[in-house]
CSV table of C-alpha atoms in Angstrom, one decimal:
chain,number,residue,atom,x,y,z
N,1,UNK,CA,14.4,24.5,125.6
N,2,UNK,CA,11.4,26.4,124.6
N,3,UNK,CA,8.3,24.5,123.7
N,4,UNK,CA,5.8,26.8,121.5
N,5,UNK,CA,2.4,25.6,121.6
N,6,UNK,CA,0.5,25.2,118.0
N,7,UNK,CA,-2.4,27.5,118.5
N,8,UNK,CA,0.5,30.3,118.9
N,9,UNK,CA,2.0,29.2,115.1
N,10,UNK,CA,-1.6,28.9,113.4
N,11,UNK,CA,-2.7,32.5,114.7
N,12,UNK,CA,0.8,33.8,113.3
N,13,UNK,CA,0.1,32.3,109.9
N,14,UNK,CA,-2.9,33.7,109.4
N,15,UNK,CA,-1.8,37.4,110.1
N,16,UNK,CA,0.9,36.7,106.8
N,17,UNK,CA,-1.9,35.8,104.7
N,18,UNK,CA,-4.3,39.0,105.6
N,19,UNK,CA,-1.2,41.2,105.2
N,20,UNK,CA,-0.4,39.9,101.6
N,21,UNK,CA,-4.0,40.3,100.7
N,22,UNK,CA,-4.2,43.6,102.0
N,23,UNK,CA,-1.1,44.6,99.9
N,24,UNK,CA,-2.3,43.3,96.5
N,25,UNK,CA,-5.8,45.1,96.9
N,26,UNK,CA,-3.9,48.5,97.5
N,27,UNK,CA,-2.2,47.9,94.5
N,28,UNK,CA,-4.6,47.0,92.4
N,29,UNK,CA,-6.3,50.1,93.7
N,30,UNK,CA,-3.5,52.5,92.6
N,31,UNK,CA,-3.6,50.8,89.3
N,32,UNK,CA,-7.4,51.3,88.7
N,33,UNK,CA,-7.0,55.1,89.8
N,34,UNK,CA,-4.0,55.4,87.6
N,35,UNK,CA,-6.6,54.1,84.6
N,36,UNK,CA,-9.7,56.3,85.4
N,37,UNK,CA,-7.2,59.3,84.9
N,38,UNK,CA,-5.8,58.5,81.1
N,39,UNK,CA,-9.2,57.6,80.5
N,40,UNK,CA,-10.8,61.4,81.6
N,41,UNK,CA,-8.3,62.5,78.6
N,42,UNK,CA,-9.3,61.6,75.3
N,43,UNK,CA,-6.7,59.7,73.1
N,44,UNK,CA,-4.7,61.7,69.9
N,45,UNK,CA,-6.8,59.0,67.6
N,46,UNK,CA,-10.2,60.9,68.3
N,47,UNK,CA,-8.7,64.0,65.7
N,48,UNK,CA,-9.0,61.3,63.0
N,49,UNK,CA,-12.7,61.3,62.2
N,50,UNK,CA,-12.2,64.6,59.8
N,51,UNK,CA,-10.0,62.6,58.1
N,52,UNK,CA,-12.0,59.3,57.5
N,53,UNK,CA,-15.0,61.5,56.4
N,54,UNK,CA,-12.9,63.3,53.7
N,55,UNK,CA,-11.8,59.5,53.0
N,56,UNK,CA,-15.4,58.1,52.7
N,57,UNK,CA,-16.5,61.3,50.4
N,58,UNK,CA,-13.3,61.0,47.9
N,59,UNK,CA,-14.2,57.1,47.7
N,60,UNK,CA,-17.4,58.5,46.6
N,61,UNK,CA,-16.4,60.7,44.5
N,62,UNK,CA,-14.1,58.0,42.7
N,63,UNK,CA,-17.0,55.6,42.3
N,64,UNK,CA,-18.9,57.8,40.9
N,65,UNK,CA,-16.1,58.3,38.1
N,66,UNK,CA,-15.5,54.9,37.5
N,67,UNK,CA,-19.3,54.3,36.9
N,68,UNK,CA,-19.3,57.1,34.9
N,69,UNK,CA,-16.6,55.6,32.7
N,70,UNK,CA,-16.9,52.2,32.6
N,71,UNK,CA,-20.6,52.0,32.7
N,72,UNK,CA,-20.8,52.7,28.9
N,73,UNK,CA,-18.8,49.9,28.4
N,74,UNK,CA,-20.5,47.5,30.7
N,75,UNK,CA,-23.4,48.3,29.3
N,76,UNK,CA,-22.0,47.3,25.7
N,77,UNK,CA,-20.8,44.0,26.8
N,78,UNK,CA,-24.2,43.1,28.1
N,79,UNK,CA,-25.9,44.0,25.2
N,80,UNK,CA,-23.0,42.2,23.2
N,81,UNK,CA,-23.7,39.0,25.8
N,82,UNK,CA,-27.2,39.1,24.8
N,83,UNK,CA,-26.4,39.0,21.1
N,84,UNK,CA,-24.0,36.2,21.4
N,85,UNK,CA,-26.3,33.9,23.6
N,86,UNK,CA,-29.1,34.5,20.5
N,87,UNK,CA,-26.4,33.3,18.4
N,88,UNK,CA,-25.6,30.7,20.6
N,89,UNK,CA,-29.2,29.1,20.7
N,90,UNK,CA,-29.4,29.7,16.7
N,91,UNK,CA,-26.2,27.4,16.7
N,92,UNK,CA,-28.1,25.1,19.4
N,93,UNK,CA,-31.2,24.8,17.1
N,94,UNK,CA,-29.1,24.5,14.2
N,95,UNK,CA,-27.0,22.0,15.9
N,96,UNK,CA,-30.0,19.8,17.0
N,97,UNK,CA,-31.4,19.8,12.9
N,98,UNK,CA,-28.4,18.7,12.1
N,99,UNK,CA,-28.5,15.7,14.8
N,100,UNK,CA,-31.8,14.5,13.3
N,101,UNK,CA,-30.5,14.9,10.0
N,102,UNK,CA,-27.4,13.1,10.7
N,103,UNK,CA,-29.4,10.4,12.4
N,104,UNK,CA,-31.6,9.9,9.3
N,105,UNK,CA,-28.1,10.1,7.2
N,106,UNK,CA,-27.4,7.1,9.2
N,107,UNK,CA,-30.7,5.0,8.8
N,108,UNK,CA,-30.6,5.9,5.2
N,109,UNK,CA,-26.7,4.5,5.3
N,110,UNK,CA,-27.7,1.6,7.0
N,111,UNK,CA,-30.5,0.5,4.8
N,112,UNK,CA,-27.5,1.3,1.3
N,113,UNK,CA,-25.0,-1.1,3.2
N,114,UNK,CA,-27.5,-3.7,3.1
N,115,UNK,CA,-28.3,-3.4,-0.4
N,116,UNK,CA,-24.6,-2.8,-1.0
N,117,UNK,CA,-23.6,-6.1,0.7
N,118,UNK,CA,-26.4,-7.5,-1.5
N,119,UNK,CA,-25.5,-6.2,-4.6
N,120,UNK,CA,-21.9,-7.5,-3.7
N,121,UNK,CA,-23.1,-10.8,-2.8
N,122,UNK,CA,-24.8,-11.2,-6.6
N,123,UNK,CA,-21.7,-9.3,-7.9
N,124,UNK,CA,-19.3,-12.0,-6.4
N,125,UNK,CA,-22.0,-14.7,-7.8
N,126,UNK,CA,-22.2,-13.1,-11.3
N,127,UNK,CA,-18.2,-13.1,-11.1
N,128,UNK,CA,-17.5,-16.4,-10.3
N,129,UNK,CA,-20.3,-17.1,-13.2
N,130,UNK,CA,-18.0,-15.3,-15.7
N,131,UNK,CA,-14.8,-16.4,-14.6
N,132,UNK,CA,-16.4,-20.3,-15.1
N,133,UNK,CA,-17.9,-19.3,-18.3
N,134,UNK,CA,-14.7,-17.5,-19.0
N,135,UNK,CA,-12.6,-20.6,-18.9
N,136,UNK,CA,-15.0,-23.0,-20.5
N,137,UNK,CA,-15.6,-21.0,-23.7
N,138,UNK,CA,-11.2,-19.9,-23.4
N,139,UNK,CA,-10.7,-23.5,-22.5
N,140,UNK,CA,-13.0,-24.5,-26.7
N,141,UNK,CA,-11.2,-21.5,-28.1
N,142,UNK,CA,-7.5,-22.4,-27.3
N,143,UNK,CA,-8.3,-25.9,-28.9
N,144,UNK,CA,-9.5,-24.8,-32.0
N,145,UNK,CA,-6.9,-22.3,-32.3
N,146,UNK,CA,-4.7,-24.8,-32.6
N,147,UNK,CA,-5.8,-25.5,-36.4
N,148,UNK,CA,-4.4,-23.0,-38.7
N,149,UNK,CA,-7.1,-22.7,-40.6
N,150,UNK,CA,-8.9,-21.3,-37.6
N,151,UNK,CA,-6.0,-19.2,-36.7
N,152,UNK,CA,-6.7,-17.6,-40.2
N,153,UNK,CA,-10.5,-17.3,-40.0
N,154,UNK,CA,-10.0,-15.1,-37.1
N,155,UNK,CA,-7.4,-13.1,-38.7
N,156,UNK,CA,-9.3,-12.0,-41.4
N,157,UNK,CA,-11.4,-10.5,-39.3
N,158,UNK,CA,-11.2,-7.1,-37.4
N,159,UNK,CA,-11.8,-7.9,-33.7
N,160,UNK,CA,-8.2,-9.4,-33.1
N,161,UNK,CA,-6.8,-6.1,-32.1
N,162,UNK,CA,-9.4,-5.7,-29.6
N,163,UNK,CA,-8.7,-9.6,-28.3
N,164,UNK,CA,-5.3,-8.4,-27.8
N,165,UNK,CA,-6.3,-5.7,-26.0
N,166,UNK,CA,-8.8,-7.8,-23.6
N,167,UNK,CA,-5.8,-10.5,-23.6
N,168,UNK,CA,-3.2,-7.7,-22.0
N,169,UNK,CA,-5.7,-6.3,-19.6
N,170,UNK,CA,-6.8,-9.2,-18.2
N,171,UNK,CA,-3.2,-10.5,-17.9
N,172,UNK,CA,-2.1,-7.8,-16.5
N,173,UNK,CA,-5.3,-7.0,-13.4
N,174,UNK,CA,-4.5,-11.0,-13.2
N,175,UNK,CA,-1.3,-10.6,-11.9
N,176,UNK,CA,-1.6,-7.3,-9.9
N,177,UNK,CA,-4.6,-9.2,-8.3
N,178,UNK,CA,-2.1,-12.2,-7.3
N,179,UNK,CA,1.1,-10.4,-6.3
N,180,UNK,CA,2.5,-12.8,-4.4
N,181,UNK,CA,0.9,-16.7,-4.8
N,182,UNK,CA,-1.4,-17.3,-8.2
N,183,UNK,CA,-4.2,-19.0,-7.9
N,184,UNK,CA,-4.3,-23.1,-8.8
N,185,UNK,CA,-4.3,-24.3,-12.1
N,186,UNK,CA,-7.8,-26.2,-11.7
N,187,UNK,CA,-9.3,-22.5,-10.3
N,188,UNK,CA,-11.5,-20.5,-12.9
N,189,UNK,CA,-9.1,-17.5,-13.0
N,190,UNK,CA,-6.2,-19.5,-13.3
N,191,UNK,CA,-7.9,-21.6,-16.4
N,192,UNK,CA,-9.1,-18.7,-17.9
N,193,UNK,CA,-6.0,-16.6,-18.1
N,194,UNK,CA,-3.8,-19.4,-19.6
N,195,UNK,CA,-6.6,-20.4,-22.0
N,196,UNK,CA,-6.2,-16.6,-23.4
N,197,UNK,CA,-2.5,-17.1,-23.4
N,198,UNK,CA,-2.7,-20.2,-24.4
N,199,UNK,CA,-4.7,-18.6,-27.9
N,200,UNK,CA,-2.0,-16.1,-28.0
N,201,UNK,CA,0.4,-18.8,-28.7
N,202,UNK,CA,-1.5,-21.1,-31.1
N,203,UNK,CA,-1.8,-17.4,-33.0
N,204,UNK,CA,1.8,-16.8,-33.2
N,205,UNK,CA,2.2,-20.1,-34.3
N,206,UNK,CA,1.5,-19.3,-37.9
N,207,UNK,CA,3.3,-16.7,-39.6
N,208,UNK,CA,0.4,-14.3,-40.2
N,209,UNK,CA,-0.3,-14.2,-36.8
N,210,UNK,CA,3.1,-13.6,-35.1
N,211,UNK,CA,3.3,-11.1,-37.9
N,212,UNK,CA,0.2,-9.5,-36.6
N,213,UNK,CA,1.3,-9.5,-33.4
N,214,UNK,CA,4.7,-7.9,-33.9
N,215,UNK,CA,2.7,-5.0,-36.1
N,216,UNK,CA,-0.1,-4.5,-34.3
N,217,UNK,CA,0.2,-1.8,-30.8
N,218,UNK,CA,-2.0,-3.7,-29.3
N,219,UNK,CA,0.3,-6.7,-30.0
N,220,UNK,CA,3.2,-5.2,-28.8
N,221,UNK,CA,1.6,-4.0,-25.6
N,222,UNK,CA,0.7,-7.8,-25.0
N,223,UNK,CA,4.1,-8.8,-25.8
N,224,UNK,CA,5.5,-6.0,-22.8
N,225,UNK,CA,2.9,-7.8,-20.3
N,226,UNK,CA,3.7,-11.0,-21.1
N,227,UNK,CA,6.9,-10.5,-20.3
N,228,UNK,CA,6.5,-8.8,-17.2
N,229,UNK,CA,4.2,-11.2,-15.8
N,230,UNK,CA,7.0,-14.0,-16.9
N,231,UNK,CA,9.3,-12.4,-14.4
N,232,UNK,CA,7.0,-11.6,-11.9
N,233,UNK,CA,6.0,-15.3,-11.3
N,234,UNK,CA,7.8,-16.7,-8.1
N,235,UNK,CA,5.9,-19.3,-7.3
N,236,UNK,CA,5.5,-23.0,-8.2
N,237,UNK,CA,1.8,-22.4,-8.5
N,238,UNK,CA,2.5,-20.1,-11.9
N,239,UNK,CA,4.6,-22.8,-14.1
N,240,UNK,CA,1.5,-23.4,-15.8
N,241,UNK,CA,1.1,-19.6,-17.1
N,242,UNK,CA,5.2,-20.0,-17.3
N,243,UNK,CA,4.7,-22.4,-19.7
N,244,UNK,CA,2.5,-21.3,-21.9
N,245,UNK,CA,3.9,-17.7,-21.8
N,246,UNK,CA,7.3,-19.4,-22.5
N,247,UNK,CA,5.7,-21.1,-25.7
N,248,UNK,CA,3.9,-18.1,-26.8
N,249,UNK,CA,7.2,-16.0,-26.7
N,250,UNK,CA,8.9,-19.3,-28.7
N,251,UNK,CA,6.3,-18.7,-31.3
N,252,UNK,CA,7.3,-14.7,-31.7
N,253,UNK,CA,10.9,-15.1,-31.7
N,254,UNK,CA,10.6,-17.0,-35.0
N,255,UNK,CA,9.7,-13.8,-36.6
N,256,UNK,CA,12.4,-10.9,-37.5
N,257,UNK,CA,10.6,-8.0,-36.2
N,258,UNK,CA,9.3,-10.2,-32.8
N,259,UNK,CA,13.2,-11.2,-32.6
N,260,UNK,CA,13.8,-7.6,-32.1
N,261,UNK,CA,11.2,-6.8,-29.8
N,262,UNK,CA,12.4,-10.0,-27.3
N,263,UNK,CA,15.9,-9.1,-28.1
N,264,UNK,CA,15.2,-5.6,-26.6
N,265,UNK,CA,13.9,-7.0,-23.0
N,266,UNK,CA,17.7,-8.0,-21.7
N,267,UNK,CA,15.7,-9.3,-18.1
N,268,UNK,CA,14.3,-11.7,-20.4
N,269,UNK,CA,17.6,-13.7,-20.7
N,270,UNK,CA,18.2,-13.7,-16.3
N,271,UNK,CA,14.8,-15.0,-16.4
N,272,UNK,CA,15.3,-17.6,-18.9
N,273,UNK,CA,19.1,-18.4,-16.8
N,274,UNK,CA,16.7,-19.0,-13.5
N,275,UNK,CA,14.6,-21.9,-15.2
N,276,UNK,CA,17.5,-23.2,-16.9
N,277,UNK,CA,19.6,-23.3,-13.2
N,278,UNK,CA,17.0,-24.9,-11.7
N,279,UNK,CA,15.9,-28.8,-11.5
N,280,UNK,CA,12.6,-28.1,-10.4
N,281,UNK,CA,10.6,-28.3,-13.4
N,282,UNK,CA,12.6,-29.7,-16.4
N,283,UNK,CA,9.6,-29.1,-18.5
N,284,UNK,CA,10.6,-24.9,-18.3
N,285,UNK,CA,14.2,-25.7,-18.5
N,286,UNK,CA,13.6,-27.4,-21.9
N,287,UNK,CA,11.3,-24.3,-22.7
N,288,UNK,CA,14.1,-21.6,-21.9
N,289,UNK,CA,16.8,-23.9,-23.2
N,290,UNK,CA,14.5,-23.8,-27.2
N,291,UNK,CA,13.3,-19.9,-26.4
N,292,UNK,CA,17.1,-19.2,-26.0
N,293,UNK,CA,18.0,-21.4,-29.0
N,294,UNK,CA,15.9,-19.4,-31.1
N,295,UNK,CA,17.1,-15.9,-29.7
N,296,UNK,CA,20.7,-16.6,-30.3
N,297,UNK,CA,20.2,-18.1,-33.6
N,298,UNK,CA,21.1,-14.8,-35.1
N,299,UNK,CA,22.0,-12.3,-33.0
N,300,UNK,CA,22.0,-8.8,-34.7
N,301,UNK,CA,24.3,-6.4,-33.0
N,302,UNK,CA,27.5,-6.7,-30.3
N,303,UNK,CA,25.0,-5.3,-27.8
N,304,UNK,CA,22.5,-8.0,-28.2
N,305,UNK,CA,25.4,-10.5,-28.1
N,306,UNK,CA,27.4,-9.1,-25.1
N,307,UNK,CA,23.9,-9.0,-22.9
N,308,UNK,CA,22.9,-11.8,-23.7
N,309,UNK,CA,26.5,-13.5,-22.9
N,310,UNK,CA,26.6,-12.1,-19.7
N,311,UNK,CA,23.0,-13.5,-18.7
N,312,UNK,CA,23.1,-16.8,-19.7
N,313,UNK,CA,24.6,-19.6,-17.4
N,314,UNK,CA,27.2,-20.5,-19.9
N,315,UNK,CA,28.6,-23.8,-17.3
N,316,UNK,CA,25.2,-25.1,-16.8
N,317,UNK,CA,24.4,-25.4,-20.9
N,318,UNK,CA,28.0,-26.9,-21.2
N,319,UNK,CA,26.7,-28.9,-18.4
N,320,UNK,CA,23.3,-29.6,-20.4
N,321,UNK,CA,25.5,-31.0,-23.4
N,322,UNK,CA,25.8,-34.3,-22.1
N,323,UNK,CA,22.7,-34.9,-20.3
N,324,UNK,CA,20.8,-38.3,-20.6
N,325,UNK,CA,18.0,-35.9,-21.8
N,326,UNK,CA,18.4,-35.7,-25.7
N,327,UNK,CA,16.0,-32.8,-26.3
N,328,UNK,CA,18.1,-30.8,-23.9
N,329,UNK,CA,21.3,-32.1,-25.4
N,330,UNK,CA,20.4,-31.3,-28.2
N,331,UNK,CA,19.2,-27.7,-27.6
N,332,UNK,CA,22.5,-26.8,-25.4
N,333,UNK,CA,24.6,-27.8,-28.5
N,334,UNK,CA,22.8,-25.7,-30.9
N,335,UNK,CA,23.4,-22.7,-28.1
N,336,UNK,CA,26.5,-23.1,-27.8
N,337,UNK,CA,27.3,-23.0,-31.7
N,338,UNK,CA,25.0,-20.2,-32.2
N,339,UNK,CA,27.3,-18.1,-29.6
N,340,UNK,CA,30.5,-19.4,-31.5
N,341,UNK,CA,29.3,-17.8,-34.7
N,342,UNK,CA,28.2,-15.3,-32.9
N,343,UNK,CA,32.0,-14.4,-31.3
N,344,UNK,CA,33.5,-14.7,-34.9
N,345,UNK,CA,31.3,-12.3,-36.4
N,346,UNK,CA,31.6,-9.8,-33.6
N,347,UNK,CA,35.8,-10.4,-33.5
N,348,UNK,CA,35.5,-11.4,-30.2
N,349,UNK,CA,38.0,-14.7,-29.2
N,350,UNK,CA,36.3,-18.3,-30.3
N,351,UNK,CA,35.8,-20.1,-27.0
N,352,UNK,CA,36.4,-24.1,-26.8
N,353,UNK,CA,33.6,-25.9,-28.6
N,354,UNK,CA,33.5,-29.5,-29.0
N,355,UNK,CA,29.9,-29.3,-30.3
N,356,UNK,CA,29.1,-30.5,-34.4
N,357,UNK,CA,27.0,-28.4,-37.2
N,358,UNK,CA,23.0,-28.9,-36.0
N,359,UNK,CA,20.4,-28.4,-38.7
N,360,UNK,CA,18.4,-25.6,-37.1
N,361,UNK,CA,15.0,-24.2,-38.6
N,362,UNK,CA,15.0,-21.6,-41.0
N,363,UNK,CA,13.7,-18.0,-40.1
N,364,UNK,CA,11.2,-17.6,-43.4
N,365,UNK,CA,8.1,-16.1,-43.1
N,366,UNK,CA,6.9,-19.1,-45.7
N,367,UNK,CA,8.1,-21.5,-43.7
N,368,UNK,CA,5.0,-23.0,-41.8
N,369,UNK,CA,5.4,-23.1,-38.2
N,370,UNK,CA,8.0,-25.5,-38.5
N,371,UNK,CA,9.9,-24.0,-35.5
N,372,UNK,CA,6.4,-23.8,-33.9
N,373,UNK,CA,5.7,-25.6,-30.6
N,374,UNK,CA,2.5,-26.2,-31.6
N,375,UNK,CA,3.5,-29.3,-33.3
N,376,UNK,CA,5.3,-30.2,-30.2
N,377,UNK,CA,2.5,-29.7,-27.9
């Protein structure tokens, strides 16, 4: 066995790593040689500086074109640019006026709503004012109405048409005001509107002034609103107006001509079969039970007859007949004969009556209000 001593092995070592160096400086030698050569021969790129100057003169050639084309044009647009922003700043100064105007508009505003709310406040005073004064000197009228002789003073004169007038229109803005709940009886509107009503009735309570009323336009108009307020009152608060309307219609239905006219509104008789149906207030029932009495007492046509059969709750006045109330006994009997005449003289079959012969009052124009409910009032 061989033993090799280490200063032998570190000596051989060494010679690898000189050798290896010495091998990649030659190469890299060769290499750099190899580099200087291609470099001493210029590359085929070089030939292309003709070729870029032509470029750079044709790209000036071009932008002198395009200057020369669209520089008319640019120049337009600036000078339209300027004109526009002097528009512009006209708007701006215009705009700014109008902000101080509109700013004084507003101050000037302000200081008319006050005097508006003012003027509203004394308008709302000066209303209430009326509408008291309204019912107080209504309230004096509608009792001394209820004297013929007064009734007949103001018929000879030639304002009632005009009263009538007032009468409708106030009736009629009343109850377009209202639409849905009226106003209590102890209000000022309420008292005021059924104290003109109310004179309405103590005038067709005497046979000149249904007559008037039946003639006049204005009368006629007043007869239409009455009746339309009559069925557009829902509530209990409106019995009161109910009631007097009821009476005033009573009055009319005496005459010939204002039989006619009531005869013509057939949603008169539903509305009368409503008040008569109902237990509520047995005050309207025995006011539709007498307006009803007096509308069938003589019916003038089949038509007349077959709406108004078709209306009326005929079980609930056979129903009425024996009541404890007389009055209303009384009036359901007189119903019932009226529409037994009135099947025999049409043809049509006589229904099952049980009811006797009733004095009822006479429709002549002499006769006093002695169908009148002003006696009854």
């Amino acid at each position: 066995m061989f033993i090799m001593d280490n200063n032998m092995e570190n000596d051989t070592s060494d010679c690898g790593i000189m050798e290896g160096a010495v091998s990649t400086l030659s190469s890299l030698c060769g290499n750099l040689k190899g580099l200087l050569e291609d470099l001493s021969h210029p590359p085929d790129c070089f030939d292309l500086a003709p070729e870029l100057l032509r470029l750079t003169q044709s790209i000036k050639v071009l932008r002198s074109n395009v200057e020369f084309i669209v520089g008319p044009f640019i120049a337009s647009k600036k000078k339209e640019m300027s004109t526009i922003l002097e528009e512009l700043e006209a708007i701006r100064t215009k705009y700014h006026n109008l902000q101080r105007e509109w700013d004084s508009q507003q101050e000037h505003l302000g200081r008319v709503q006050g005097e508006m709310f003012r003027m509203r406040s004394q308008l709302k005073s000066q209303s209430s004012f009326c509408a008291s004064m309204g019912a107080i000197m209504g309230s004096l009228m509608w009792k001394t109405t209820r004297m013929a002789s007064v009734v007949d003073v103001l018929l000879s004169t030639n304002r009632v048409s005009e009263f009538l007038c007032i009468v409708s229109g106030s009736l009629e803005s009343f109850m377009e005001t209202y639409t849905l709940t009226l106003p209590d009886v102890s209000t000022s509107e309420m008292q005021f509107i059924l104290s003109l009503v109310g004179i309405v009735a103590n005038v067709a309570a005497t046979p000149d002034g249904r007559q008037f009323l039946v003639t006049d336009p204005n009368g006629k108009e007043l007869i239409d609103q009455m009746i339309s307020a009559l069925l557009s009152i829902r509530d209990e608060t409106g019995d009161s107006l109910k009631r007097v309307i009821l009476m005033s219609l009573y009055n009319l239905s005496i005459n010939q001509l204002g039989l006619i006219v009531l005869l013509d509104h057939t949603s008169l008789f539903g509305e009368l079969a409503k008040d008569i149906q109902s237990d509520s207030n047995p005050e309207l029932r025995l006011l539709s039970l007498r307006l009803l009495q007096s509308l069938t007492m003589q019916i003038p046509s089949t038509k007349a007859f077959d709406d108004m059969y078709h209306a009326i709750p005929m079980d609930k006045i056979k129903e009425l007949t024996n009541t404890t109330d007389a009055d209303m006994r009384l009036l359901a009997k007189n119903i019932l004969q009226s529409l037994e005449r009135a099947y025999t003289k049409f043809g049509a079959q006589t229904p099952d009556s049980t009811t006797s012969g009733i004095d009822i009052c006479r429709r002549d124009p002499a006769n006093k209000s002695v169908c009148s409910l002003l006696s009854s009032v």
